[in-house]
Coordinates of C-alpha atoms in Angstrom, one line a residue:
M1 CA 99.3 -33.6 -36.0
V2 CA 95.6 -33.0 -36.6
L3 CA 93.0 -34.3 -34.1
S4 CA 90.4 -36.7 -35.5
S5 CA 88.3 -37.3 -32.4
N6 CA 88.0 -36.4 -28.7
E7 CA 89.7 -39.7 -27.8
N8 CA 92.7 -39.0 -30.0
V9 CA 93.1 -35.7 -28.2
M10 CA 93.6 -37.5 -24.9
N11 CA 95.7 -40.3 -26.2
T12 CA 98.2 -38.6 -28.5
A13 CA 100.2 -36.8 -25.8
S14 CA 102.1 -37.9 -22.8
K15 CA 100.7 -37.1 -19.3
P16 CA 101.2 -33.3 -18.7
M17 CA 103.2 -32.1 -15.8
Y18 CA 100.4 -29.8 -14.6
E19 CA 96.7 -30.0 -14.5
W20 CA 94.7 -27.3 -16.2
K21 CA 93.2 -25.9 -12.9
D22 CA 96.7 -25.6 -11.4
I23 CA 98.1 -23.3 -14.1
N24 CA 99.4 -19.9 -12.9
W25 CA 97.6 -17.7 -15.4
R26 CA 99.1 -14.6 -13.9
K27 CA 102.6 -15.7 -14.7
A28 CA 101.6 -17.0 -18.2
E29 CA 100.0 -13.7 -19.2
R30 CA 102.9 -11.6 -17.7
C31 CA 105.5 -13.6 -19.6
V32 CA 103.7 -13.6 -22.9
F33 CA 103.0 -9.8 -22.6
K34 CA 106.6 -9.1 -21.9
L35 CA 107.7 -10.8 -25.2
Q36 CA 104.9 -9.2 -27.1
K37 CA 106.0 -5.8 -25.9
R38 CA 109.6 -6.5 -27.0
I39 CA 108.3 -7.5 -30.4
F40 CA 106.3 -4.3 -30.7
K41 CA 109.2 -2.1 -29.7
A42 CA 111.6 -3.9 -32.1
S43 CA 109.0 -3.6 -34.9
Q44 CA 108.8 0.2 -34.2
R45 CA 112.5 0.5 -34.6
G46 CA 112.5 -1.6 -37.8
D47 CA 114.7 -4.3 -36.3
V48 CA 113.4 -7.2 -38.4
K49 CA 116.0 -9.7 -37.3
L50 CA 115.1 -9.2 -33.6
V51 CA 111.4 -9.3 -34.4
H52 CA 111.7 -12.8 -36.0
K53 CA 114.0 -14.0 -33.2
L54 CA 111.5 -13.0 -30.6
Q55 CA 108.6 -14.4 -32.6
R56 CA 110.3 -17.8 -32.8
L57 CA 110.8 -17.7 -29.0
L58 CA 107.1 -16.7 -28.4
L59 CA 105.8 -19.5 -30.7
K60 CA 107.8 -22.1 -28.7
S61 CA 106.7 -20.8 -25.3
W62 CA 104.5 -23.1 -23.3
Y63 CA 102.7 -20.2 -21.8
T64 CA 101.8 -18.8 -25.2
K65 CA 100.4 -22.2 -26.2
L66 CA 98.4 -22.3 -23.0
L67 CA 96.8 -18.9 -23.7
A68 CA 96.1 -19.9 -27.3
V69 CA 94.3 -23.1 -26.3
R70 CA 92.3 -21.3 -23.6
R71 CA 91.2 -18.7 -26.0
V72 CA 89.7 -21.2 -28.6
S73 CA 88.4 -23.8 -26.1
Q74 CA 87.0 -21.7 -23.3
D75 CA 86.8 -18.0 -24.1
N76 CA 85.6 -17.9 -27.8
Q77 CA 81.8 -17.8 -28.5
G78 CA 82.3 -20.6 -31.1
K79 CA 84.1 -22.9 -28.8
K80 CA 81.4 -25.6 -29.3
T81 CA 81.5 -25.4 -33.1
A82 CA 83.3 -28.3 -34.7
G83 CA 85.5 -28.4 -37.8
V84 CA 85.7 -31.2 -40.3
D85 CA 87.1 -33.5 -37.7
G86 CA 84.1 -33.1 -35.3
V87 CA 86.2 -32.1 -32.3
K88 CA 84.7 -29.5 -29.9
S89 CA 84.1 -28.8 -26.2
L90 CA 87.5 -30.0 -24.9
I91 CA 87.8 -31.1 -21.3
P92 CA 90.9 -30.0 -19.2
K93 CA 92.9 -33.2 -20.1
Q94 CA 92.2 -32.7 -23.8
R95 CA 93.3 -29.0 -23.5
M96 CA 96.6 -30.0 -22.0
A97 CA 97.1 -32.6 -24.7
L98 CA 96.4 -30.0 -27.4
V99 CA 98.9 -27.6 -25.8
N100 CA 101.7 -30.3 -26.0
Q101 CA 100.9 -30.8 -29.7
L102 CA 100.9 -27.3 -31.0
K103 CA 103.8 -26.9 -33.5
L104 CA 104.2 -25.0 -36.8
G105 CA 104.1 -27.2 -39.9
N106 CA 103.2 -26.9 -43.6
K107 CA 99.9 -28.7 -43.6
S108 CA 96.3 -27.9 -42.7
K109 CA 92.9 -29.6 -42.6
P110 CA 90.2 -28.0 -44.8
T111 CA 87.7 -25.6 -43.2
R112 CA 84.1 -26.6 -42.8
R113 CA 81.8 -24.3 -44.9
V114 CA 78.8 -22.9 -43.0
W115 CA 76.4 -20.4 -44.6
I116 CA 74.9 -17.7 -42.4
P117 CA 72.3 -15.0 -43.5
K118 CA 73.4 -11.4 -43.8
P119 CA 71.4 -9.0 -41.8
N120 CA 68.6 -7.3 -43.8
S121 CA 69.5 -9.2 -46.9
D122 CA 68.6 -12.3 -48.8
E123 CA 72.3 -13.1 -49.3
K124 CA 74.3 -15.5 -47.2
R125 CA 77.8 -15.1 -45.9
P126 CA 80.2 -18.1 -46.1
L127 CA 82.1 -19.0 -43.0
G128 CA 85.0 -21.4 -42.9
I129 CA 85.3 -23.2 -39.6
P130 CA 88.8 -24.6 -39.0
T131 CA 89.5 -27.7 -36.8
M132 CA 90.2 -27.2 -33.1
T133 CA 93.9 -27.8 -33.7
D134 CA 94.1 -25.3 -36.5
R135 CA 92.1 -22.8 -34.4
A136 CA 94.6 -23.1 -31.5
L137 CA 97.6 -22.9 -33.8
Q138 CA 96.1 -19.8 -35.5
A139 CA 95.5 -18.2 -32.1
L140 CA 99.2 -19.0 -31.3
V141 CA 100.4 -17.3 -34.5
K142 CA 98.1 -14.3 -34.0
L143 CA 99.6 -13.8 -30.5
T144 CA 102.9 -13.7 -32.3
L145 CA 102.1 -11.6 -35.4
E146 CA 99.8 -9.0 -33.9
P147 CA 102.4 -7.1 -31.9
E148 CA 104.6 -6.7 -34.9
W149 CA 101.8 -5.3 -37.1
E150 CA 100.3 -3.2 -34.3
A151 CA 103.5 -1.2 -34.6
K152 CA 103.0 -0.8 -38.4
F153 CA 99.2 -0.3 -38.8
E154 CA 98.0 3.1 -39.8
P155 CA 96.5 5.4 -37.2
N156 CA 93.0 5.5 -38.8
S157 CA 92.5 1.7 -39.1
Y158 CA 90.1 0.6 -36.4
G159 CA 88.4 -2.8 -37.3
F160 CA 89.7 -6.1 -36.0
R161 CA 92.3 -4.5 -33.8
P162 CA 92.8 -4.7 -30.0
A163 CA 91.4 -1.8 -27.9
R164 CA 89.8 -0.2 -31.0
S165 CA 86.1 0.0 -31.9
A166 CA 83.5 1.4 -34.2
Q167 CA 83.1 4.3 -31.8
D168 CA 86.8 5.3 -32.4
A169 CA 86.2 5.4 -36.2
I170 CA 83.0 7.5 -35.8
E171 CA 84.8 9.9 -33.4
A172 CA 87.7 10.2 -35.9
I173 CA 85.2 11.3 -38.6
Y174 CA 83.6 13.8 -36.3
I175 CA 86.9 15.4 -35.4
N176 CA 87.7 15.6 -39.1
I177 CA 84.5 17.4 -40.3
N178 CA 83.2 19.3 -37.3
K179 CA 85.0 22.5 -38.3
K180 CA 84.6 22.3 -42.1
P181 CA 82.1 20.6 -44.4
K182 CA 83.6 18.1 -46.7
Y183 CA 82.9 15.8 -49.6
V184 CA 83.0 12.1 -48.7
L185 CA 83.6 8.9 -50.6
D186 CA 81.7 6.2 -48.7
A187 CA 83.0 2.9 -50.1
D188 CA 82.8 -0.8 -49.4
I189 CA 85.2 -3.5 -50.7
S190 CA 83.4 -6.3 -52.6
K191 CA 83.8 -9.7 -50.9
C192 CA 87.0 -8.6 -49.3
F193 CA 87.7 -11.9 -47.4
D194 CA 87.0 -14.0 -50.5
K195 CA 89.2 -12.3 -53.0
I196 CA 92.5 -11.4 -51.4
N197 CA 95.5 -12.4 -53.6
H198 CA 97.5 -15.0 -51.7
S199 CA 100.9 -14.3 -53.2
K200 CA 100.6 -10.6 -52.6
L201 CA 99.5 -11.2 -49.0
L202 CA 102.4 -13.6 -48.3
T203 CA 104.8 -11.1 -49.8
K204 CA 103.4 -8.3 -47.7
L205 CA 103.8 -10.4 -44.5
Q206 CA 107.6 -10.4 -44.9
T207 CA 107.9 -13.1 -42.3
Y208 CA 110.4 -16.0 -42.0
P209 CA 110.0 -19.2 -44.1
K210 CA 108.5 -21.6 -41.5
L211 CA 105.8 -19.2 -40.4
R212 CA 105.1 -18.3 -44.0
Q213 CA 104.7 -22.0 -44.9
Q214 CA 102.1 -22.5 -42.1
I215 CA 100.1 -19.4 -43.1
K216 CA 100.2 -20.5 -46.8
A217 CA 98.9 -23.9 -45.7
W218 CA 95.9 -22.3 -44.1
L219 CA 95.2 -20.1 -47.1
K220 CA 95.5 -23.1 -49.5
G221 CA 93.8 -25.7 -47.2
G222 CA 90.5 -25.8 -49.1
V223 CA 86.9 -25.8 -48.0
M224 CA 84.5 -28.7 -47.3
D225 CA 80.9 -27.9 -48.2
G226 CA 79.0 -30.9 -47.2
K227 CA 80.9 -33.8 -48.8
D228 CA 82.5 -31.7 -51.5
L229 CA 86.1 -30.3 -51.3
F230 CA 86.7 -27.0 -53.0
P231 CA 90.2 -25.5 -53.5
T232 CA 90.9 -22.0 -52.1
N233 CA 93.1 -20.1 -54.6
K234 CA 92.3 -16.7 -53.1
G235 CA 90.8 -15.1 -50.0
T236 CA 91.1 -15.8 -46.3
P237 CA 88.3 -17.9 -44.8
Q238 CA 85.9 -15.9 -42.6
G239 CA 85.6 -17.8 -39.3
G240 CA 89.3 -18.4 -38.8
V241 CA 91.0 -16.9 -35.8
I242 CA 93.8 -15.3 -37.8
S243 CA 91.6 -14.2 -40.8
P244 CA 90.8 -10.7 -39.5
L245 CA 94.5 -10.0 -38.9
L246 CA 95.4 -11.2 -42.3
A247 CA 92.7 -9.0 -43.9
N248 CA 94.0 -6.0 -42.0
I249 CA 97.5 -6.7 -43.2
A250 CA 96.2 -7.0 -46.8
L251 CA 94.5 -3.6 -46.6
H252 CA 97.4 -1.9 -44.8
G253 CA 98.8 1.0 -46.8
M254 CA 95.6 2.5 -48.2
E255 CA 95.9 5.6 -46.0
E256 CA 99.6 6.1 -46.7
R257 CA 99.0 5.8 -50.5
L258 CA 96.5 8.8 -50.3
K259 CA 99.0 10.7 -48.1
Q260 CA 101.6 10.3 -50.8
Y261 CA 99.2 11.5 -53.4
A262 CA 98.5 14.6 -51.3
E263 CA 102.2 15.3 -51.0
S264 CA 102.6 15.4 -54.8
Q265 CA 99.9 18.0 -55.2
R266 CA 100.2 21.8 -55.2
W267 CA 97.3 22.9 -52.9
Y268 CA 96.7 26.5 -51.7
T269 CA 94.7 28.1 -49.0
E270 CA 91.8 30.5 -49.8
N271 CA 94.4 33.4 -49.5
G272 CA 96.7 31.8 -52.1
V273 CA 99.3 30.5 -49.6
H274 CA 101.0 27.3 -50.7
L275 CA 100.3 24.4 -48.2
S276 CA 103.3 22.7 -46.7
K277 CA 103.8 19.0 -47.1
S278 CA 102.5 18.2 -43.6
L279 CA 99.4 20.3 -44.1
R280 CA 98.7 18.6 -47.4
R281 CA 98.9 15.2 -45.7
Q282 CA 96.5 16.4 -43.1
A283 CA 94.0 17.8 -45.6
I284 CA 93.0 14.4 -46.8
S285 CA 91.7 11.6 -44.5
L286 CA 91.0 7.9 -45.0
I287 CA 89.2 6.3 -42.0
R288 CA 88.8 2.5 -42.3
Y289 CA 86.9 -0.1 -40.2
A290 CA 87.7 -3.6 -41.6
D291 CA 86.6 -3.5 -45.3
D292 CA 84.4 -0.3 -44.9
F293 CA 86.1 3.1 -45.3
V294 CA 85.5 6.7 -46.0
I295 CA 87.7 9.3 -47.7
L296 CA 87.2 13.0 -46.7
H297 CA 88.3 16.2 -48.4
H298 CA 86.7 19.6 -49.1
E299 CA 87.1 19.4 -52.9
L300 CA 85.1 17.2 -55.1
E301 CA 87.9 16.8 -57.7
V302 CA 90.3 15.4 -55.1
I303 CA 87.7 12.9 -53.9
E304 CA 87.1 11.6 -57.5
E305 CA 90.9 11.3 -58.0
C306 CA 91.2 9.4 -54.7
Q307 CA 88.5 7.0 -55.9
E308 CA 90.6 6.1 -58.9
I309 CA 93.8 5.8 -56.9
I310 CA 92.1 3.4 -54.4
K311 CA 90.7 1.3 -57.3
E312 CA 94.2 0.8 -58.7
W313 CA 95.6 0.1 -55.3
L314 CA 93.0 -2.5 -54.5
A315 CA 93.4 -4.2 -57.9
E316 CA 96.9 -5.1 -56.9
M317 CA 95.6 -7.1 -54.0
G318 CA 92.9 -8.7 -56.2
L319 CA 90.1 -6.6 -54.7
E320 CA 87.6 -4.1 -56.1
L321 CA 85.0 -1.6 -54.8
K322 CA 81.4 -2.7 -54.6
P323 CA 79.4 -0.3 -56.9
S324 CA 76.1 -0.6 -55.0
K325 CA 77.7 0.5 -51.8
T326 CA 80.1 3.2 -53.1
K327 CA 78.9 6.7 -53.5
I328 CA 80.1 10.3 -53.2
S329 CA 78.2 12.7 -50.9
H330 CA 78.7 15.9 -49.0
T331 CA 78.3 16.4 -45.3
L332 CA 76.3 19.6 -45.5
N333 CA 75.0 20.3 -49.1
L334 CA 73.0 18.1 -51.5
H335 CA 75.2 16.3 -54.0
N336 CA 73.8 13.8 -56.6
G337 CA 70.7 13.5 -54.5
N338 CA 72.7 12.7 -51.4
V339 CA 73.5 14.7 -48.2
G340 CA 75.4 13.1 -45.3
F341 CA 76.2 9.4 -45.2
D342 CA 75.7 6.2 -43.2
F343 CA 78.7 4.5 -41.6
L344 CA 78.9 1.6 -39.1
G345 CA 75.2 2.1 -38.3
F346 CA 75.4 5.9 -37.7
N347 CA 74.0 8.7 -39.9
I348 CA 76.6 11.5 -40.2
R349 CA 75.4 14.8 -41.4
Q350 CA 75.7 18.5 -41.0
Y351 CA 72.8 21.0 -40.8
Q352 CA 72.5 24.7 -41.5
V353 CA 71.7 26.7 -38.4
G354 CA 71.2 30.4 -37.4
K355 CA 73.9 32.6 -36.0
H356 CA 72.9 32.0 -32.4
Q357 CA 73.1 28.2 -32.7
S358 CA 76.1 27.6 -34.9
G359 CA 79.5 26.4 -33.6
T360 CA 82.8 28.2 -34.0
N361 CA 86.1 27.2 -35.4
N362 CA 89.5 27.5 -33.7
R363 CA 89.6 31.3 -34.4
G364 CA 86.1 31.9 -33.0
K365 CA 84.5 32.4 -36.4
K366 CA 80.8 31.4 -36.8
L367 CA 80.5 28.2 -38.8
G368 CA 76.8 28.4 -39.8
F369 CA 76.3 24.6 -39.4
K370 CA 76.4 21.9 -36.8
T371 CA 77.4 18.3 -37.0
L372 CA 75.0 15.6 -35.7
I373 CA 75.7 11.9 -35.6
K374 CA 72.6 9.8 -35.0
P375 CA 71.6 6.1 -35.3
S376 CA 70.8 5.5 -39.0
A377 CA 67.2 5.1 -40.0
E378 CA 67.9 1.6 -41.5
K379 CA 69.4 0.3 -38.2
V380 CA 66.5 1.8 -36.1
K381 CA 64.0 0.0 -38.4
A382 CA 65.9 -3.3 -38.2
H383 CA 66.1 -3.0 -34.4
L384 CA 62.4 -2.4 -34.0
I385 CA 61.6 -5.3 -36.3
K386 CA 63.9 -7.6 -34.2
L387 CA 62.1 -6.5 -31.0
G388 CA 58.7 -7.1 -32.7
E389 CA 59.8 -10.6 -33.7
V390 CA 60.8 -11.4 -30.1
V391 CA 57.3 -10.2 -28.9
D392 CA 55.6 -12.3 -31.6
S393 CA 57.5 -15.4 -30.5
H394 CA 56.4 -14.9 -26.9
K395 CA 52.7 -14.5 -27.4
S396 CA 51.9 -17.1 -24.8
A397 CA 55.0 -16.7 -22.6
P398 CA 54.9 -15.1 -19.2
Q399 CA 55.8 -11.4 -18.9
V400 CA 59.0 -12.3 -17.0
A401 CA 60.2 -14.5 -20.0
L402 CA 59.5 -11.7 -22.4
I403 CA 61.3 -9.1 -20.4
T404 CA 64.3 -11.5 -19.9
R405 CA 64.6 -11.9 -23.6
L406 CA 64.1 -8.2 -24.5
N407 CA 66.4 -6.6 -21.9
P408 CA 69.8 -7.7 -23.4
I409 CA 68.7 -6.6 -26.9
I410 CA 67.5 -3.2 -25.8
R411 CA 70.5 -2.5 -23.5
G412 CA 73.1 -3.7 -26.1
W413 CA 71.7 -1.7 -28.9
S414 CA 71.3 1.5 -26.8
N415 CA 74.8 1.2 -25.4
Y416 CA 76.3 1.0 -28.9
Y417 CA 74.6 4.3 -29.8
S418 CA 75.0 6.0 -26.4
T419 CA 78.0 8.1 -27.4
K420 CA 76.3 10.3 -30.0
V421 CA 73.1 12.3 -30.5
S422 CA 70.7 9.5 -29.7
S423 CA 68.2 10.8 -27.1
E424 CA 65.5 11.6 -29.5
T425 CA 65.9 8.3 -31.3
F426 CA 65.8 6.4 -28.1
S427 CA 62.5 8.1 -27.1
D428 CA 61.0 7.4 -30.6
C429 CA 62.0 3.7 -30.2
D430 CA 60.3 3.5 -26.8
R431 CA 57.1 5.2 -28.2
H432 CA 56.9 2.8 -31.2
F433 CA 57.6 -0.3 -29.1
F434 CA 55.1 0.7 -26.5
E435 CA 52.4 0.3 -29.1
K436 CA 53.7 -3.2 -29.9
L437 CA 53.6 -4.2 -26.2
K438 CA 50.1 -2.9 -25.9
R439 CA 48.9 -5.2 -28.8
W440 CA 50.7 -8.1 -27.1
A441 CA 48.9 -7.4 -23.8
Y442 CA 45.5 -6.9 -25.5
R443 CA 45.8 -10.2 -27.3
R444 CA 46.4 -12.1 -24.0
H445 CA 43.2 -10.9 -22.4
P446 CA 40.5 -10.4 -25.1
M447 CA 37.7 -10.5 -22.4
K448 CA 39.2 -7.8 -20.2
N449 CA 38.8 -4.0 -20.6
R450 CA 41.8 -1.9 -21.5
T451 CA 42.2 -0.3 -18.1
W452 CA 42.5 -3.6 -16.4
I453 CA 45.1 -4.8 -18.9
M454 CA 47.2 -1.6 -18.6
R455 CA 47.2 -1.8 -14.8
K456 CA 48.3 -5.4 -14.9
Y457 CA 51.4 -5.0 -17.1
W458 CA 52.3 -1.3 -16.5
H459 CA 53.1 0.2 -13.1
T460 CA 54.3 3.3 -11.5
E461 CA 57.9 3.4 -10.1
G462 CA 58.9 6.8 -8.6
N463 CA 58.1 9.4 -11.3
D464 CA 57.7 6.9 -14.1
N465 CA 54.0 6.1 -14.6
W466 CA 54.4 3.6 -17.5
V467 CA 56.9 1.0 -16.5
F468 CA 56.5 -2.5 -18.1
S469 CA 57.2 -4.7 -15.2
T470 CA 55.9 -7.5 -12.9
R471 CA 54.6 -7.1 -9.3
E472 CA 55.9 -10.5 -8.1
G473 CA 58.2 -10.5 -5.1
E474 CA 59.8 -7.6 -3.3
N475 CA 61.8 -6.4 -6.4
P476 CA 59.6 -6.1 -9.5
F477 CA 61.2 -7.3 -12.7
R478 CA 61.1 -4.4 -15.2
M479 CA 61.8 -4.0 -18.9
A480 CA 64.8 -1.8 -19.9
R481 CA 63.9 1.3 -21.9
H482 CA 66.1 2.9 -24.5
R483 CA 65.8 6.3 -23.0
D484 CA 67.2 5.0 -19.6
T485 CA 70.6 4.8 -21.3
K486 CA 72.7 7.9 -20.6
I487 CA 74.4 9.7 -23.4
V488 CA 78.1 9.8 -22.6
R489 CA 80.6 11.3 -25.0
Y490 CA 83.3 8.9 -26.2
V491 CA 87.1 9.7 -26.0
K492 CA 88.8 8.4 -29.1
V493 CA 91.9 6.2 -28.7
K494 CA 95.1 8.0 -29.6
G495 CA 96.2 7.2 -33.1
N496 CA 99.6 5.9 -32.2
K497 CA 98.6 4.0 -29.1
S498 CA 98.6 0.2 -28.8
P499 CA 98.0 -2.2 -25.8
Y500 CA 101.4 -3.6 -26.6
D501 CA 103.2 -0.3 -26.0
G502 CA 103.4 -0.9 -22.2
D503 CA 101.5 2.3 -21.2
L504 CA 99.5 0.7 -18.5
I505 CA 98.3 4.0 -17.0
Y506 CA 96.7 5.0 -20.4
W507 CA 95.0 1.7 -21.0
S508 CA 93.9 1.3 -17.3
S509 CA 92.2 4.7 -17.5
R510 CA 90.2 3.4 -20.5
L511 CA 89.1 0.2 -18.8
G512 CA 85.4 0.2 -17.9
K513 CA 84.7 3.3 -19.9
H514 CA 83.8 1.7 -23.2
P515 CA 80.3 2.5 -24.4
E516 CA 79.4 -1.1 -24.9
M517 CA 80.4 -2.0 -21.3
P518 CA 77.2 -2.6 -19.3
A519 CA 76.8 -0.3 -16.3
E520 CA 76.9 -3.2 -13.8
K521 CA 80.2 -4.5 -15.2
A522 CA 81.6 -1.0 -15.2
F523 CA 80.6 -0.7 -11.5
L524 CA 82.2 -4.0 -10.6
L525 CA 85.4 -3.1 -12.5
K526 CA 85.8 0.1 -10.5
K527 CA 85.0 -1.8 -7.3
Q528 CA 87.6 -4.5 -8.0
K529 CA 90.2 -2.0 -9.4
G530 CA 90.3 -3.8 -12.7
R531 CA 91.1 -7.2 -11.3
C532 CA 89.4 -10.6 -11.6
A533 CA 88.0 -11.5 -8.1
Y534 CA 88.9 -15.1 -8.6
C535 CA 92.4 -15.3 -10.1
G536 CA 93.5 -11.7 -9.2
L537 CA 94.8 -11.0 -12.7
T538 CA 94.2 -7.5 -14.2
F539 CA 91.6 -7.6 -16.9
Q540 CA 92.9 -6.8 -20.4
D541 CA 91.1 -5.4 -23.4
G542 CA 89.4 -8.3 -25.2
D543 CA 89.0 -10.5 -22.1
L544 CA 85.5 -11.9 -21.7
L545 CA 84.0 -10.8 -18.4
E546 CA 81.1 -12.4 -16.6
A547 CA 79.2 -11.3 -13.5
D548 CA 79.1 -14.0 -10.8
H549 CA 77.0 -14.3 -7.6
I550 CA 79.4 -14.5 -4.6
I551 CA 76.7 -16.5 -2.7
P552 CA 74.8 -18.6 -5.3
K553 CA 71.1 -17.8 -5.7
S554 CA 70.5 -21.5 -5.1
K555 CA 71.9 -21.0 -1.6
G556 CA 70.0 -17.9 -0.8
G557 CA 72.2 -15.2 -2.4
K558 CA 70.5 -12.0 -3.6
N559 CA 70.5 -10.7 -7.1
N560 CA 72.1 -7.3 -6.4
R561 CA 75.5 -5.7 -6.9
S562 CA 76.6 -6.2 -3.4
N563 CA 76.5 -10.0 -4.0
K564 CA 78.2 -9.9 -7.4
Q565 CA 81.7 -10.0 -8.6
L566 CA 83.4 -9.8 -12.0
L567 CA 85.3 -12.8 -13.3
H568 CA 87.0 -14.1 -16.4
R569 CA 84.8 -16.5 -18.3
H570 CA 87.2 -19.4 -17.6
C571 CA 87.4 -18.4 -13.9
H572 CA 83.6 -18.3 -13.8
D573 CA 83.4 -21.8 -15.2
L574 CA 85.8 -23.1 -12.6
K575 CA 84.0 -21.3 -9.7
T576 CA 80.6 -22.6 -10.9
A577 CA 81.9 -26.1 -10.8
Q578 CA 83.3 -25.6 -7.3
D579 CA 80.0 -24.1 -6.2
K580 CA 78.2 -27.3 -7.2
T581 CA 80.7 -29.6 -5.5
G582 CA 81.4 -27.3 -2.5
T583 CA 85.2 -27.8 -3.0
H584 CA 86.4 -24.2 -2.8
D585 CA 90.1 -24.0 -2.0
K586 CA 90.5 -20.5 -0.6
R587 CA 94.2 -21.0 0.0
A588 CA 94.8 -21.9 -3.6
I589 CA 92.6 -18.9 -4.8
G590 CA 94.7 -16.6 -2.6
E591 CA 97.9 -17.9 -4.0
R592 CA 96.7 -17.4 -7.6
S593 CA 95.5 -13.9 -6.9
G594 CA 98.6 -12.8 -5.0
V595 CA 96.5 -12.2 -1.8
R596 CA 98.1 -13.1 1.5

């Protein structure tokens, strides 16, 4: 049953047994995770019959439905975006009604077409926004399918997967080339989400009929662009909860195809020794992040052959490489006017160095080069343009408003690049942006001299003489700088690890150490031992975390770490509502968190 309005959500289900605020989320997550872990283990063993049996059980689970509805109605950034039925922003009663309605079928509402601009391009990317019911059902199916495919996915696939990030892909490239220069095929799949062959994808899923019918209904559901309905004969709509997982399934097998090609070759070492099968497989690497991937090998002929193999493999799925974004380069030497390559916003390149600066290989032999991974020039330029646009849009705004808008942008961008050789780039960004801020300040006070202006907006804090900050109050409000971000080397996730494998020690050790995790949240994670201060549940990778003031600022609470705690987004919403009404039930909170 598809919802048509907010009223229908409340009226189409009987009165639930529980209220939303009384749900034991600890028990729900524990029960769902146990089943997911069993699906993962069964998939690893190749026990297809047990996998399907457990998936049916998980799809019918009330706890799984609760988590699916919570994800799309509370946790997702697009929770207030409506589909073709106009339903959004569900209240607790509507969420419970939706939970009781979730059931697999063979029908689907069309997605609503929304066009968003691509960064640094005049092109626009089409998004397909499903209805709230379809979103919740897709989240339910994803919770069921993901553990099965996490046991199958290739080790060097990183995009749209739990507990894996762009930093893992970049680190995998570094490990692959840091001891030996290689040729690289840097490729991009043209309109990957829009061209995937439906029948090939459904065959590849190898799931049971009822689940296959529901996924087919989403793929064939059509798109509403304004008042016009267009059929969808191929592709998976970007914007759907399950679309990234389906795209990963469609692209699964690329790496193994190249490994099979390597096995069929007769490759030798420099000394004429024939390579074993395992060494031939290791000699060639494909590292993929979503629809972007690179292929690495030390011989040009092998790279060119791999390009043709991948073209044929993609054609079977209805896909093709994008010529404008596909090129062959070399990590150290000039090839066709190219040296090095850009991938996921990083520039990856090797440089010739003298004997006293070069690294060594595993045998202690001098390499004669070093591998440096930096922010790409294109991304640096786009970042500075974005900061400049923020400054231009705050010409008449107070300094505090400008700093408040700039800080998240500067910190987020710097954190993304904080795992590689970025110190020099950070200093360059600060130097260029300093000139932009000076022009902003001069424009505000055309009748004042430059010394007066600089003293008003820039102050000395400790050993820093040029800090863009305010003097109001006891704690001056300062602008973040790129160079304040520390460079911390990233530890790549192990190729065969998954959050569903049950290795809590491994995954707990990674919690809070992700380069995109803000320092304040990392501090609170360590302080709270990885648990939400409200519900007591252990944070999991992918949870949305928000810092909360223990004593609200409206009641005199200070804005420092000692007065902050880390909560789930949905827990933060509940606590904020209780702060406003003053109806905190400490006994209930203690029961939910397991505290006595």
